[in-house]
Short mmCIF file of C-alpha atoms in Angstrom, two decimals:
data_model
loop_
_atom_site.label_atom_id
_atom_site.label_comp_id
_atom_site.label_asym_id
_atom_site.label_seq_id
_atom_site.Cartn_x
_atom_site.Cartn_y
_atom_site.Cartn_z
CA MET A 1 -13.30 -1.48 -21.02
CA THR A 2 -16.25 -2.55 -23.79
CA THR A 3 -16.03 -6.27 -23.62
CA ALA A 4 -17.52 -6.13 -27.16
CA LEU A 5 -14.93 -4.97 -28.20
CA ARG A 6 -12.94 -8.14 -30.33
CA VAL A 7 -9.14 -8.74 -30.99
CA PRO A 8 -8.72 -10.33 -34.33
CA GLU A 9 -6.97 -13.67 -35.04
CA GLU A 10 -4.50 -11.94 -37.31
CA ARG A 11 -3.40 -9.57 -35.15
CA LEU A 12 -2.22 -12.03 -32.47
CA ALA A 13 2.27 -12.02 -32.24
CA ARG A 14 2.55 -15.78 -32.98
CA VAL A 15 6.64 -15.33 -32.68
CA PRO A 16 8.86 -12.87 -31.01
CA ALA A 17 10.07 -9.62 -33.32
CA GLU A 18 13.48 -10.66 -33.10
CA GLN A 19 11.84 -14.04 -35.84
CA ARG A 20 9.94 -12.11 -37.99
CA GLY A 21 12.83 -10.83 -40.13
CA PRO A 22 16.21 -10.97 -40.66
CA GLY A 23 18.06 -8.42 -38.78
CA LEU A 24 15.61 -8.09 -36.19
CA ASP A 25 16.43 -7.74 -31.78
CA ARG A 26 13.54 -7.99 -29.22
CA ASP A 27 12.98 -4.22 -29.35
CA ALA A 28 11.89 -4.11 -33.29
CA VAL A 29 8.09 -3.74 -32.41
CA ARG A 30 5.45 -0.75 -32.15
CA LEU A 31 4.62 1.76 -28.91
CA LEU A 32 1.71 3.81 -28.21
CA VAL A 33 2.09 6.14 -26.30
CA SER A 34 -0.87 7.47 -24.69
CA ARG A 35 -1.38 10.94 -22.36
CA GLY A 36 -4.76 11.62 -21.53
CA THR A 37 -6.99 10.05 -24.56
CA GLU A 38 -4.15 11.70 -26.87
CA VAL A 39 -2.61 8.62 -28.54
CA SER A 40 -0.02 8.88 -31.02
CA HIS A 41 3.00 5.84 -32.78
CA HIS A 42 6.42 5.27 -32.13
CA ALA A 43 8.90 2.79 -32.81
CA PHE A 44 9.98 0.63 -29.60
CA VAL A 45 13.75 2.44 -29.95
CA ASP A 46 11.81 6.07 -29.39
CA LEU A 47 10.98 5.20 -26.44
CA PRO A 48 14.13 7.00 -24.42
CA GLY A 49 12.69 10.13 -26.26
CA GLN A 50 8.84 9.28 -25.36
CA LEU A 51 10.45 9.92 -21.16
CA ARG A 52 12.82 12.46 -19.70
CA ALA A 53 16.10 12.79 -17.05
CA GLY A 54 14.84 11.64 -13.56
CA ASP A 55 11.94 9.96 -15.04
CA LEU A 56 11.99 6.49 -12.75
CA LEU A 57 11.32 2.60 -14.69
CA VAL A 58 10.41 0.14 -11.89
CA VAL A 59 11.21 -3.44 -13.76
CA ASN A 60 10.55 -6.80 -12.65
CA THR A 61 13.53 -9.11 -11.38
CA SER A 62 11.71 -12.12 -11.64
CA PRO A 63 13.27 -14.84 -14.31
CA THR A 64 10.25 -17.64 -16.05
CA LEU A 65 11.07 -20.40 -15.46
CA ALA A 66 10.40 -24.07 -17.67
CA ALA A 67 6.19 -24.05 -15.72
CA ALA A 68 4.87 -26.91 -18.51
CA VAL A 69 5.74 -30.18 -17.56
CA ASP A 70 3.64 -33.05 -19.20
CA GLY A 71 1.70 -36.53 -16.68
CA ASN A 72 -0.87 -38.59 -16.62
CA VAL A 73 -4.21 -39.10 -14.96
CA GLY A 74 -5.20 -42.81 -15.36
CA HIS A 75 -4.58 -43.29 -19.15
CA ALA A 76 -5.11 -39.79 -20.04
CA ARG A 77 -2.96 -37.28 -21.26
CA VAL A 78 -2.37 -33.85 -19.23
CA VAL A 79 -0.43 -30.83 -18.63
CA VAL A 80 0.40 -29.75 -15.87
CA HIS A 81 1.26 -26.05 -15.16
CA PHE A 82 3.13 -25.40 -12.17
CA SER A 83 1.92 -21.19 -10.80
CA THR A 84 2.56 -20.56 -7.24
CA ARG A 85 5.22 -22.44 -4.90
CA GLY A 86 3.52 -21.86 -1.46
CA ASP A 87 4.72 -21.92 2.32
CA ASP A 88 4.03 -24.97 3.20
CA GLY A 89 5.69 -26.55 0.19
CA ARG A 90 2.69 -26.90 -1.80
CA TRP A 91 2.41 -26.16 -5.68
CA ALA A 92 -0.49 -24.35 -7.04
CA VAL A 93 -0.80 -25.86 -10.16
CA GLU A 94 -3.99 -25.71 -13.03
CA LEU A 95 -4.49 -29.05 -14.85
CA ARG A 96 -5.17 -28.60 -18.76
CA ASP A 97 -6.07 -31.29 -22.03
CA PRO A 98 -3.02 -31.13 -25.06
CA ASP A 99 -5.06 -30.26 -28.11
CA GLY A 100 -3.48 -31.72 -30.72
CA ARG A 101 -1.66 -28.50 -31.24
CA GLY A 102 1.74 -28.54 -29.28
CA THR A 103 -1.18 -26.36 -26.49
CA THR A 104 -3.37 -27.17 -24.45
CA ARG A 105 -7.16 -26.30 -23.94
CA ALA A 106 -8.61 -25.83 -20.48
CA ARG A 107 -9.90 -28.47 -18.37
CA ALA A 108 -12.11 -29.02 -15.19
CA CYS A 109 -9.78 -29.81 -12.12
CA GLY A 110 -9.45 -32.08 -9.70
CA PRO A 111 -11.13 -33.77 -7.65
CA GLU A 112 -9.38 -33.94 -3.55
CA GLY A 113 -6.80 -36.58 -4.05
CA THR A 114 -6.74 -36.87 -7.63
CA GLU A 115 -2.91 -38.06 -8.58
CA VAL A 116 -0.97 -36.45 -11.39
CA ARG A 117 2.06 -39.59 -12.68
CA LEU A 118 5.26 -36.75 -13.39
CA PRO A 119 8.17 -38.25 -15.08
CA GLY A 120 11.40 -39.44 -13.08
CA GLY A 121 8.18 -41.05 -10.85
CA VAL A 122 7.24 -37.87 -8.76
CA ARG A 123 3.87 -38.35 -7.75
CA LEU A 124 1.39 -34.87 -8.26
CA VAL A 125 -1.57 -35.44 -5.42
CA LEU A 126 -4.31 -33.14 -5.73
CA GLU A 127 -5.43 -31.26 -2.11
CA GLU A 128 -7.92 -28.79 -2.37
CA PRO A 129 -8.81 -25.37 -4.71
CA LEU A 130 -7.09 -22.34 -4.28
CA ALA A 131 -10.31 -20.11 -4.55
CA ALA A 132 -13.00 -20.86 -2.82
CA ARG A 133 -14.91 -20.02 -6.10
CA GLY A 134 -13.18 -22.13 -9.41
CA SER A 135 -11.91 -24.98 -9.10
CA ARG A 136 -9.11 -23.97 -12.70
CA LEU A 137 -6.44 -23.83 -9.98
CA TRP A 138 -5.65 -26.05 -6.57
CA TRP A 139 -2.90 -26.62 -4.13
CA GLY A 140 -1.26 -29.81 -5.25
CA ARG A 141 1.56 -31.87 -3.08
CA VAL A 142 4.29 -33.75 -5.08
CA SER A 143 6.33 -36.09 -3.92
CA ASP A 144 9.55 -35.48 -4.82
CA ALA A 145 10.39 -31.62 -3.40
CA ASP A 146 12.73 -30.71 -6.13
CA VAL A 147 10.03 -29.13 -7.82
CA LEU A 148 12.36 -27.04 -9.66
CA GLY A 149 15.70 -29.47 -10.21
CA LEU A 150 11.82 -30.80 -12.08
CA LEU A 151 10.78 -28.10 -14.41
CA ARG A 152 14.60 -28.05 -15.00
CA ARG A 153 15.12 -31.18 -16.62
CA HIS A 154 11.24 -31.77 -17.98
CA GLY A 155 9.62 -29.08 -18.42
CA ARG A 156 9.05 -26.29 -21.03
CA PRO A 157 7.72 -22.49 -21.33
CA ILE A 158 3.77 -22.27 -21.05
CA ARG A 159 2.54 -21.79 -24.08
CA TYR A 160 -1.40 -20.61 -25.29
CA SER A 161 -3.40 -21.47 -28.98
CA TYR A 162 -2.52 -17.66 -30.26
CA THR A 163 1.51 -18.72 -30.65
CA GLU A 164 3.19 -20.07 -33.60
CA ARG A 165 5.45 -23.23 -31.94
CA ASP A 166 7.23 -23.62 -28.13
CA GLN A 167 10.06 -21.93 -27.58
CA PRO A 168 13.40 -22.01 -25.58
CA LEU A 169 12.92 -20.47 -22.90
CA SER A 170 15.76 -18.31 -23.00
CA VAL A 171 12.99 -16.53 -25.21
CA TYR A 172 11.13 -15.71 -22.04
CA GLN A 173 13.51 -13.99 -20.43
CA THR A 174 13.83 -10.63 -20.16
CA VAL A 175 17.26 -8.23 -19.87
CA PHE A 176 15.78 -7.30 -16.61
CA ALA A 177 16.06 -10.79 -15.40
CA LEU A 178 18.53 -12.07 -12.64
CA PRO A 179 18.11 -15.34 -10.39
CA SER A 180 16.27 -16.22 -7.70
CA ALA A 181 18.17 -17.26 -4.38
CA ASP A 182 15.61 -20.08 -3.47
CA GLY A 183 15.31 -20.99 -8.09
CA ALA A 184 12.18 -18.88 -7.08
CA GLY A 185 10.39 -17.06 -11.10
CA SER A 186 7.99 -16.52 -12.45
CA ALA A 187 5.25 -19.50 -14.17
CA GLU A 188 4.70 -16.76 -16.79
CA MET A 189 7.00 -14.47 -18.20
CA PRO A 190 7.22 -10.13 -16.96
CA SER A 191 6.34 -10.25 -20.35
CA ALA A 192 6.09 -5.49 -21.05
CA ALA A 193 9.87 -5.96 -20.56
CA ARG A 194 10.69 -8.06 -22.92
CA PRO A 195 10.93 -5.71 -25.63
CA PHE A 196 14.83 -3.97 -23.81
CA THR A 197 18.08 -4.54 -25.20
CA ALA A 198 20.84 -4.00 -23.00
CA ARG A 199 21.70 -1.62 -25.61
CA LEU A 200 18.30 0.00 -25.36
CA VAL A 201 18.61 0.24 -20.94
CA ALA A 202 22.26 1.57 -22.07
CA GLU A 203 20.32 4.87 -23.97
CA LEU A 204 18.08 5.18 -20.77
CA VAL A 205 20.64 5.50 -18.31
CA SER A 206 22.73 7.71 -20.32
CA ARG A 207 19.44 10.07 -20.66
CA GLY A 208 19.16 10.73 -17.08
CA VAL A 209 16.13 7.83 -16.70
CA GLN A 210 17.10 5.22 -13.54
CA PHE A 211 15.99 2.03 -13.11
CA ALA A 212 14.13 0.62 -9.68
CA PRO A 213 14.16 -3.05 -9.68
CA ILE A 214 11.94 -4.53 -7.71
CA THR A 215 10.49 -8.45 -7.92
CA LEU A 216 7.38 -10.45 -8.35
CA HIS A 217 6.90 -13.67 -9.34
CA THR A 218 3.83 -14.27 -11.58
CA GLY A 219 1.44 -17.02 -11.50
CA VAL A 220 -0.01 -18.33 -15.14
CA ALA A 221 -2.40 -16.06 -16.60
CA SER A 222 -4.94 -18.20 -18.32
CA ALA A 223 -7.66 -17.22 -16.15
CA GLU A 224 -11.57 -17.30 -17.11
CA ALA A 225 -13.03 -14.57 -17.83
CA HIS A 226 -13.54 -11.48 -15.14
CA GLU A 227 -11.59 -14.08 -12.61
CA PRO A 228 -8.99 -11.76 -9.78
CA PRO A 229 -5.40 -12.48 -10.05
CA TYR A 230 -4.39 -14.33 -7.73
CA PRO A 231 -2.09 -14.00 -4.21
CA GLU A 232 1.40 -13.36 -5.33
CA ARG A 233 4.98 -13.46 -3.50
CA TYR A 234 6.92 -10.07 -4.12
CA GLU A 235 10.00 -8.36 -2.72
CA VAL A 236 10.27 -3.90 -3.12
CA PRO A 237 13.63 -3.50 -1.63
CA ARG A 238 14.92 -1.04 0.33
CA ALA A 239 16.89 1.05 -2.32
CA SER A 240 14.33 0.61 -4.11
CA ALA A 241 11.62 1.79 -2.42
CA ARG A 242 14.02 5.15 -1.57
CA LEU A 243 14.99 5.25 -5.74
CA ILE A 244 10.73 5.34 -5.97
CA ASN A 245 10.59 8.20 -3.15
CA ALA A 246 13.74 10.54 -4.65
CA ALA A 247 11.19 10.77 -7.92
CA ARG A 248 8.32 11.30 -6.16
CA ALA A 249 10.22 14.15 -4.30
CA GLY A 250 11.38 15.28 -7.27
CA ASP A 251 10.36 16.50 -11.39
CA GLY A 252 10.33 12.93 -12.10
CA ARG A 253 7.20 10.36 -12.89
CA VAL A 254 7.35 7.02 -11.85
CA VAL A 255 6.69 4.97 -14.76
CA ALA A 256 6.24 0.47 -14.19
CA VAL A 257 7.01 -2.13 -16.19
CA GLY A 258 4.62 -4.28 -15.94
CA THR A 259 1.44 -4.86 -14.02
CA THR A 260 3.15 -6.94 -12.27
CA ALA A 261 5.83 -4.10 -11.21
CA VAL A 262 2.64 -2.00 -10.13
CA ARG A 263 1.27 -4.79 -8.34
CA ALA A 264 4.40 -4.82 -6.24
CA VAL A 265 4.97 -0.68 -5.45
CA GLU A 266 1.47 -0.71 -4.78
CA SER A 267 1.21 -3.02 -2.01
CA ALA A 268 4.57 -1.73 -0.58
CA ALA A 269 3.05 1.60 -0.38
CA GLY A 270 1.04 3.29 2.99
CA THR A 271 -2.34 5.13 2.22
CA ASP A 272 1.37 8.97 2.48
CA GLY A 273 1.87 7.16 -0.99
CA VAL A 274 5.26 6.91 0.31
CA VAL A 275 6.94 3.23 -0.52
CA ARG A 276 8.34 0.75 2.05
CA ALA A 277 10.58 -2.40 1.69
CA ARG A 278 8.67 -5.33 2.32
CA LYS A 279 8.22 -8.75 0.86
CA GLY A 280 6.16 -11.48 1.38
CA TRP A 281 2.37 -12.59 -0.91
CA THR A 282 0.65 -9.19 -1.74
CA ASP A 283 -3.44 -10.25 -3.02
CA LEU A 284 -4.07 -6.39 -4.00
CA VAL A 285 -6.75 -5.71 -7.45
CA VAL A 286 -5.75 -2.49 -8.21
CA THR A 287 -8.73 -1.08 -9.96
CA PRO A 288 -10.22 2.62 -10.74
CA GLU A 289 -12.43 2.09 -7.03
CA ARG A 290 -8.99 1.70 -5.27
CA GLY A 291 -6.91 4.13 -7.30
CA VAL A 292 -3.05 3.66 -8.05
CA ARG A 293 -1.07 5.99 -4.81
CA VAL A 294 2.83 5.89 -6.85
CA VAL A 295 2.72 4.74 -10.24
CA ASP A 296 2.87 7.41 -12.44
CA GLY A 297 2.49 5.79 -15.78
CA LEU A 298 2.64 2.19 -16.94
CA LEU A 299 4.65 0.35 -20.24
CA THR A 300 2.35 -2.84 -20.39
CA GLY A 301 1.42 -4.98 -23.45
CA LEU A 302 -1.96 -5.34 -25.20
CA HIS A 303 -4.29 -7.32 -22.72
CA GLU A 304 -7.53 -9.01 -23.83
CA PRO A 305 -10.86 -6.93 -22.68
CA GLU A 306 -12.04 -9.83 -20.62
CA ALA A 307 -8.34 -9.10 -18.60
CA SER A 308 -8.24 -8.12 -14.86
CA HIS A 309 -5.15 -5.99 -16.74
CA LEU A 310 -7.88 -3.66 -17.20
CA LEU A 311 -9.06 -2.91 -14.28
CA MET A 312 -5.48 -1.35 -13.52
CA LEU A 313 -3.99 0.25 -16.75
CA GLU A 314 -8.48 2.50 -15.65
CA ALA A 315 -6.80 3.00 -12.46
CA ILE A 316 -3.61 4.27 -13.88
CA ALA A 317 -5.24 5.95 -17.19
CA GLY A 318 -8.96 6.71 -16.32
CA GLY A 319 -11.82 3.89 -18.60
CA ALA A 320 -12.19 7.31 -21.43
CA ALA A 321 -8.63 7.35 -22.68
CA VAL A 322 -7.82 3.43 -21.99
CA ASP A 323 -11.55 3.12 -24.12
CA ARG A 324 -9.43 5.63 -26.65
CA SER A 325 -6.25 3.77 -26.79
CA TYR A 326 -7.30 0.46 -27.48
CA ASP A 327 -9.23 1.25 -30.44
CA ALA A 328 -6.43 3.37 -31.55
CA ALA A 329 -4.27 -0.13 -31.63
CA LEU A 330 -6.77 -1.82 -33.18
CA SER A 331 -7.15 0.49 -35.58
CA GLY A 332 -2.97 0.43 -35.86
CA LEU A 333 -3.77 -2.98 -36.99
CA TYR A 334 -1.02 -3.43 -33.37
CA LEU A 335 0.13 -7.39 -32.14
CA TRP A 336 -1.39 -7.84 -29.23
CA HIS A 337 0.18 -10.60 -26.46
CA GLU A 338 3.68 -10.58 -24.78
CA PHE A 339 5.21 -11.05 -28.70
CA GLY A 340 4.00 -8.04 -29.36
CA ASP A 341 3.71 -4.18 -29.32
CA VAL A 342 3.95 -2.34 -26.29
CA HIS A 343 2.15 0.80 -24.50
CA LEU A 344 2.82 3.73 -22.81
CA ILE A 345 0.42 5.65 -20.84
CA LEU A 346 1.99 9.25 -19.53
CA PRO A 347 -0.07 11.43 -17.83
CA ASP A 348 -1.06 14.80 -19.46
CA GLU A 349 -0.45 16.99 -16.56
CA ASP A 350 2.29 17.65 -13.16
CA PRO A 351 1.77 14.15 -11.78
CA HIS A 352 2.95 14.55 -8.22
CA SER A 353 -0.53 17.17 -8.37
CA GLY A 354 -3.20 15.77 -5.78
CA HIS A 355 -1.77 12.39 -7.34
CA CYS A 356 -2.97 10.05 -3.82
CA SER A 357 -5.57 13.03 -2.42
CA SER A 358 -8.10 12.52 -5.66
CA ASN A 359 -6.74 8.91 -6.79
CA CYS A 360 -6.41 6.55 -4.34
CA ARG A 361 -7.70 4.79 -1.43
#
């Protein structure tokens, strides 16, 4: 994908589909379908006609948290984005500056020992950068161990400047979201699944399409250019592993709903392409060099050219196919980002013939 590609401002989805006109639902978005370098244009409600009996959709059940909280560093106002909870009780956080329009802009985080005052007398102390390179995300310790309670009481969904206004948390929950036993969730919505409605899921099931739930709690996505994704917590249940392996053994195609689902499934796959029940942390970065072992197709939103997600798309579809589909999305006036249109990548041949031997390491 060429980094020269630029998405015009008017192509950024500013409000959810259901708020663009009377009688609309979440599924009132467009669907770009690519098979190899061939592309076609559809409505998202046409998705059942693009799939077939035996296909398997891998869906992320992580709920979205109200992960943005106002705070103060000295006399300066900041917004804290709570990204990921570590095993030691600390949180990976990003500090951002209010921009005066209800959203935020990037801010240099740190140094060590910086104290952020949060609502209710809670204190956040920055301890060390999350990664040796860069200072965007830091590990911080919160004086009140009940951070999830703090988010419920004082948090709001993370919002970026291309959106028009604040939205309730319900707007950022997908139809597949399930409460986690420990209350954990995603800092940002697993947005590829947002257009699904209960009605559309029922139609897919009636046509013989199956669903395999996984969980990956995604962190903040306001990454610097070419910044790789950070480790995230995930789980592939035993039942879902069985469904995926059965689809691969038969004629079904394994289609991940979102890049988070790809990361989880590929993290649970062995070099033999067999998926096993697994949970923990994944630092996997799916690139064209690494390839994919399990996933045949992907349903995803439209990402900026700098996003590391595009490397994953190239690993699944190939660079020429991604370039062709993004050119078609731009010329076809598709909408970008979490409230925008979606892209379905399908194989243009038998997905299981030599899949792993030629496309994974």
